Coordinates of N, CA and C and ligand atoms in Angstrom, one line a residue:
M1 N -50.6 107.8 -168.3 CA -50.4 108.6 -169.6 C -50.6 107.8 -170.8
L2 N -51.2 108.4 -171.8 CA -51.5 107.7 -173.1 C -50.3 107.1 -173.7
E3 N -50.3 105.9 -174.1 CA -49.2 105.3 -174.8 C -49.3 105.4 -176.3
I4 N -48.2 105.9 -176.9 CA -48.3 106.0 -178.4 C -47.9 104.7 -179.1
K5 N -48.8 104.3 -180.0 CA -48.4 103.2 -180.9 C -48.6 103.7 -182.3
D6 N -48.0 103.1 -183.2 CA -48.1 103.6 -184.6 C -49.5 103.5 -185.2
G7 N -49.8 104.4 -186.1 CA -50.9 104.3 -186.9 C -52.3 104.3 -186.3
K8 N -52.6 105.4 -185.6 CA -53.9 105.6 -185.0 C -54.3 107.1 -185.1
W9 N -55.6 107.3 -185.2 CA -56.1 108.7 -185.1 C -56.1 109.0 -183.6
R10 N -55.7 110.2 -183.2 CA -55.6 110.6 -181.8 C -56.2 112.0 -181.7
N11 N -57.0 112.2 -180.6 CA -57.5 113.5 -180.3 C -56.4 114.4 -180.0
A12 N -56.3 115.6 -180.6 CA -55.2 116.5 -180.4 C -55.7 117.8 -179.7
L13 N -56.9 118.3 -180.2 CA -57.3 119.6 -179.7 C -58.8 119.8 -180.0
S14 N -59.5 120.5 -179.2 CA -60.9 120.8 -179.4 C -61.0 121.8 -180.6
V15 N -61.9 121.5 -181.5 CA -62.1 122.5 -182.6 C -62.3 123.9 -182.1
K16 N -63.0 124.0 -181.0 CA -63.3 125.4 -180.4 C -62.0 126.1 -180.1
K17 N -60.9 125.4 -179.9 CA -59.7 126.1 -179.4 C -58.8 126.6 -180.5
L18 N -59.2 126.4 -181.8 CA -58.3 126.8 -182.9 C -59.1 127.6 -183.9
K19 N -58.8 128.9 -184.1 CA -59.5 129.7 -185.1 C -58.6 129.7 -186.3
N20 N -59.3 130.1 -187.4 CA -58.6 130.2 -188.7 C -57.4 131.2 -188.6
G21 N -56.3 130.9 -189.2 CA -55.1 131.7 -189.1 C -54.3 131.6 -187.9
K22 N -54.7 130.7 -186.9 CA -54.0 130.5 -185.7 C -53.3 129.1 -185.7
K23 N -52.4 128.9 -184.7 CA -51.7 127.6 -184.5 C -51.4 127.5 -183.1
K24 N -51.3 126.2 -182.7 CA -51.0 125.9 -181.3 C -50.1 124.7 -181.2
M25 N -49.2 124.7 -180.2 CA -48.4 123.6 -179.9 C -49.1 122.7 -178.9
V26 N -49.3 121.4 -179.2 CA -49.9 120.5 -178.2 C -49.1 119.3 -178.1
T27 N -49.3 118.6 -176.9 CA -48.7 117.3 -176.7 C -49.8 116.2 -176.9
V28 N -49.5 115.3 -177.7 CA -50.4 114.2 -177.9 C -49.6 112.9 -177.6
G29 N -50.1 112.2 -176.5 CA -49.2 111.2 -176.0 C -47.9 111.8 -175.5
K30 N -46.8 111.3 -176.1 CA -45.5 111.9 -175.7 C -45.0 112.8 -176.8
K31 N -45.7 113.0 -177.8 CA -45.2 113.7 -179.0 C -45.7 115.2 -179.0
M32 N -44.8 116.1 -179.2 CA -45.2 117.5 -179.3 C -45.4 117.8 -180.8
I33 N -46.6 118.4 -181.1 CA -46.9 118.7 -182.5 C -47.4 120.2 -182.6
L34 N -47.5 120.7 -183.7 CA -48.1 122.0 -184.0 C -49.3 121.7 -184.8
I35 N -50.5 122.3 -184.4 CA -51.7 122.2 -185.1 C -52.1 123.6 -185.5
G36 N -52.4 123.8 -186.8 CA -52.8 125.1 -187.2 C -54.0 125.0 -188.2
M37 N -54.6 126.2 -188.4 CA -55.7 126.3 -189.4 C -55.4 127.4 -190.3
Q38 N -55.3 127.1 -191.6 CA -55.0 128.1 -192.6 C -56.0 128.0 -193.8
N39 N -56.7 129.1 -194.1 CA -57.7 129.0 -195.2 C -58.8 127.9 -194.9
D40 N -59.2 127.9 -193.6 CA -60.2 126.9 -193.1 C -59.8 125.4 -193.3
Q41 N -58.5 125.2 -193.4 CA -58.0 123.8 -193.5 C -57.0 123.6 -192.3
Y42 N -57.2 122.5 -191.6 CA -56.3 122.1 -190.5 C -55.0 121.5 -191.1
F43 N -53.9 121.8 -190.4 CA -52.6 121.1 -190.7 C -51.9 120.8 -189.4
A44 N -51.0 119.8 -189.4 CA -50.3 119.4 -188.3 C -48.9 119.1 -188.7
T45 N -47.9 119.6 -187.9 CA -46.5 119.4 -188.2 C -45.7 119.0 -186.9
D46 N -44.4 118.7 -187.1 CA -43.6 118.7 -185.9 C -43.7 120.0 -185.2
A47 N -43.6 120.0 -183.9 CA -43.7 121.3 -183.1 C -42.4 122.1 -183.2
L48 N -41.3 121.5 -183.5 CA -40.0 122.2 -183.4 C -39.4 122.3 -184.8
C49 N -38.8 123.5 -185.0 CA -38.1 123.7 -186.3 C -37.0 122.7 -186.5
R50 N -36.9 122.2 -187.7 CA -35.9 121.1 -188.0 C -34.5 121.7 -188.0
H51 N -34.3 123.0 -188.0 CA -33.0 123.6 -188.0 C -32.4 123.5 -186.6
M52 N -32.9 124.3 -185.7 CA -32.3 124.4 -184.3 C -33.4 124.3 -183.3
R53 N -34.5 123.6 -183.6 CA -35.5 123.2 -182.7 C -36.3 124.4 -182.0
W54 N -36.4 125.5 -182.7 CA -37.2 126.6 -182.2 C -38.7 126.1 -182.2
P55 N -39.5 126.4 -181.2 CA -40.9 126.0 -181.2 C -41.6 126.9 -182.3
L56 N -42.2 126.2 -183.3 CA -42.8 126.9 -184.4 C -44.1 127.7 -184.0
A57 N -44.6 127.3 -182.9 CA -45.8 128.0 -182.4 C -45.4 129.5 -182.0
W58 N -44.2 129.7 -181.7 CA -43.7 131.0 -181.3 C -43.2 131.8 -182.4
G59 N -44.2 132.3 -183.2 CA -43.8 133.3 -184.2 C -43.7 132.8 -185.6
A60 N -43.8 131.5 -185.9 CA -43.7 131.1 -187.3 C -44.8 131.7 -188.1
K61 N -44.5 132.0 -189.4 CA -45.5 132.6 -190.3 C -46.0 131.5 -191.2
V62 N -47.3 131.4 -191.5 CA -47.8 130.4 -192.5 C -48.4 131.2 -193.6
E63 N -47.9 131.1 -194.8 CA -48.4 131.7 -196.0 C -48.0 130.9 -197.2
D64 N -48.8 130.9 -198.2 CA -48.6 130.2 -199.5 C -48.3 128.7 -199.2
D65 N -49.0 128.1 -198.3 CA -48.8 126.7 -198.0 C -47.5 126.4 -197.4
C66 N -46.8 127.4 -196.9 CA -45.5 127.2 -196.3 C -45.5 127.7 -194.8
I67 N -44.6 127.1 -194.0 CA -44.4 127.6 -192.6 C -42.9 128.0 -192.5
R68 N -42.8 129.3 -192.0 CA -41.4 129.9 -191.9 C -41.1 130.1 -190.5
C69 N -40.0 129.5 -190.0 CA -39.5 129.7 -188.7 C -39.0 131.2 -188.5
P70 N -39.3 131.8 -187.4 CA -38.9 133.2 -187.2 C -37.4 133.4 -186.9
L71 N -36.8 132.3 -186.5 CA -35.4 132.5 -186.1 C -34.4 132.7 -187.2
H72 N -34.3 131.8 -188.1 CA -33.4 131.9 -189.3 C -34.2 131.7 -190.6
Q73 N -35.5 131.7 -190.4 CA -36.4 131.7 -191.6 C -36.3 130.4 -192.5
T74 N -36.0 129.3 -191.8 CA -36.1 128.0 -192.5 C -37.6 127.9 -192.9
T75 N -37.8 127.4 -194.1 CA -39.2 127.3 -194.6 C -39.5 125.9 -195.2
H76 N -40.6 125.4 -194.8 CA -41.1 124.1 -195.3 C -42.5 124.2 -195.8
K77 N -42.9 123.3 -196.7 CA -44.3 123.2 -197.2 C -45.1 122.5 -196.1
I78 N -46.3 123.1 -195.8 CA -47.2 122.4 -194.9 C -48.0 121.3 -195.5
T79 N -47.9 121.2 -196.8 CA -48.7 120.1 -197.5 C -48.0 118.8 -197.4
D80 N -46.6 118.8 -197.6 CA -45.9 117.5 -197.5 C -44.6 117.6 -196.7
G81 N -44.3 118.8 -196.2 CA -43.1 119.0 -195.3 C -41.8 119.2 -196.1
E82 N -41.9 119.3 -197.4 CA -40.7 119.5 -198.2 C -40.0 120.8 -197.8
L83 N -38.6 120.7 -197.7 CA -37.8 121.8 -197.4 C -37.9 122.8 -198.6
V84 N -38.1 124.1 -198.3 CA -38.1 125.1 -199.3 C -36.8 126.0 -199.2
E85 N -36.5 126.3 -198.0 CA -35.3 127.2 -197.8 C -34.7 126.8 -196.4
W86 N -33.4 126.7 -196.3 CA -32.8 126.3 -195.1 C -31.9 127.4 -194.5
S87 N -32.4 128.0 -193.4 CA -31.6 129.0 -192.6 C -31.0 130.1 -193.5
P88 N -31.8 130.8 -194.2 CA -31.2 131.9 -195.0 C -31.0 133.2 -194.3
F89 N -31.4 133.3 -193.0 CA -31.4 134.6 -192.4 C -30.4 134.7 -191.2
P90 N -29.7 135.8 -191.0 CA -29.7 136.9 -191.8 C -28.7 136.7 -193.0
L91 N -28.9 137.4 -194.1 CA -28.1 137.3 -195.2 C -26.8 138.0 -195.1
F92 N -26.8 139.3 -194.5 CA -25.6 140.0 -194.2 C -25.6 140.5 -192.8
P93 N -24.6 140.2 -192.0 CA -23.5 139.3 -192.3 C -24.1 137.9 -192.6
P94 N -23.4 137.0 -193.2 CA -23.9 135.7 -193.6 C -24.0 134.7 -192.5
Y95 N -24.6 135.2 -191.4 CA -24.7 134.4 -190.2 C -25.7 133.3 -190.4
G96 N -26.8 133.6 -191.2 CA -27.8 132.5 -191.4 C -27.2 131.3 -192.1
K97 N -26.4 131.5 -193.1 CA -25.8 130.4 -193.8 C -24.8 129.6 -192.9
L98 N -24.1 130.4 -192.0 CA -23.2 129.7 -191.1 C -23.9 128.8 -190.1
V99 N -25.0 129.3 -189.5 CA -25.7 128.5 -188.5 C -26.5 127.4 -189.3
G100 N -26.8 127.7 -190.5 CA -27.5 126.7 -191.4 C -26.6 125.4 -191.5
K101 N -25.3 125.6 -191.6 CA -24.4 124.5 -191.8 C -24.2 123.7 -190.5
M102 N -24.7 124.2 -189.4 CA -24.5 123.5 -188.1 C -25.4 122.3 -188.0
S103 N -26.4 122.2 -188.8 CA -27.2 120.9 -188.8 C -27.6 120.6 -190.3
R104 N -27.8 119.3 -190.5 CA -28.1 118.8 -191.8 C -29.5 119.2 -192.3
E105 N -29.7 119.6 -193.5 CA -31.0 120.0 -194.0 C -32.0 118.8 -193.9
K106 N -33.2 119.1 -193.4 CA -34.2 118.1 -193.2 C -35.6 118.6 -193.6
N107 N -36.4 117.6 -194.0 CA -37.9 118.0 -194.2 C -38.6 118.0 -192.9
L108 N -39.7 118.6 -192.9 CA -40.6 118.7 -191.7 C -41.6 117.5 -191.7
T109 N -41.8 116.9 -190.6 CA -42.9 115.8 -190.6 C -44.3 116.5 -190.6
I110 N -45.1 116.0 -191.5 CA -46.5 116.5 -191.6 C -47.4 115.3 -191.2
Y111 N -48.4 115.7 -190.4 CA -49.4 114.6 -189.9 C -50.7 114.9 -190.6
E112 N -51.4 113.8 -190.9 CA -52.8 113.9 -191.4 C -53.7 114.4 -190.3
T113 N -54.7 115.2 -190.7 CA -55.6 115.7 -189.7 C -57.1 115.4 -190.2
R114 N -58.0 115.3 -189.2 CA -59.4 115.2 -189.5 C -60.2 115.7 -188.3
V115 N -61.5 116.0 -188.5 CA -62.3 116.4 -187.4 C -63.3 115.2 -187.1
E116 N -63.3 114.8 -185.8 CA -64.2 113.8 -185.4 C -65.0 114.3 -184.2
D117 N -66.3 114.5 -184.3 CA -67.1 115.1 -183.3 C -66.5 116.5 -183.0
T118 N -66.1 116.8 -181.8 CA -65.6 118.1 -181.5 C -64.1 118.2 -181.5
Q119 N -63.4 117.1 -181.9 CA -61.9 117.1 -181.8 C -61.2 117.1 -183.1
I120 N -60.1 117.9 -183.2 CA -59.2 117.8 -184.3 C -58.3 116.6 -184.0
Q121 N -58.3 115.6 -184.9 CA -57.5 114.4 -184.7 C -56.3 114.4 -185.6
V122 N -55.2 113.8 -185.1 CA -54.0 113.7 -186.0 C -53.7 112.2 -186.1
Y123 N -53.0 111.8 -187.2 CA -52.7 110.4 -187.4 C -51.2 110.2 -187.3
F124 N -50.8 109.3 -186.4 CA -49.5 108.8 -186.3 C -49.3 107.6 -185.5
Ligands
LIG1 S1 -34.2 127.4 -185.6 FE1 -35.7 127.7 -187.1 S2 -34.6 128.5 -188.7 FE2 -33.1 128.3 -187.3

């Protein structure tokens, strides 16, 4: 198995396997990441929601440069991973805020991407 060391470009996914508006969870070395394409730009983030580790490939929405988890709608920017909203859903009853308090607010890790030959690569 590929050993992960810091600071290298790594092949993550063939460009043929990702269409605009789609995203996929992939394992690169031992790290699970999410790769997506929005407005013809690739992006890569942690694979799991920072709130309660829901896989973001399963139903997360990407719009306005943000990714929103479907479970409690925690939202982060895909440009720099900054937290926009932490577990706001559902509002009534205020279950979202309650489960939001079960873990500390965190930013999402964002990985640089590039295309090399036929591969989308990520840097970490
Ligand atoms: S697990 Fe994603 S918002 Fe709660």
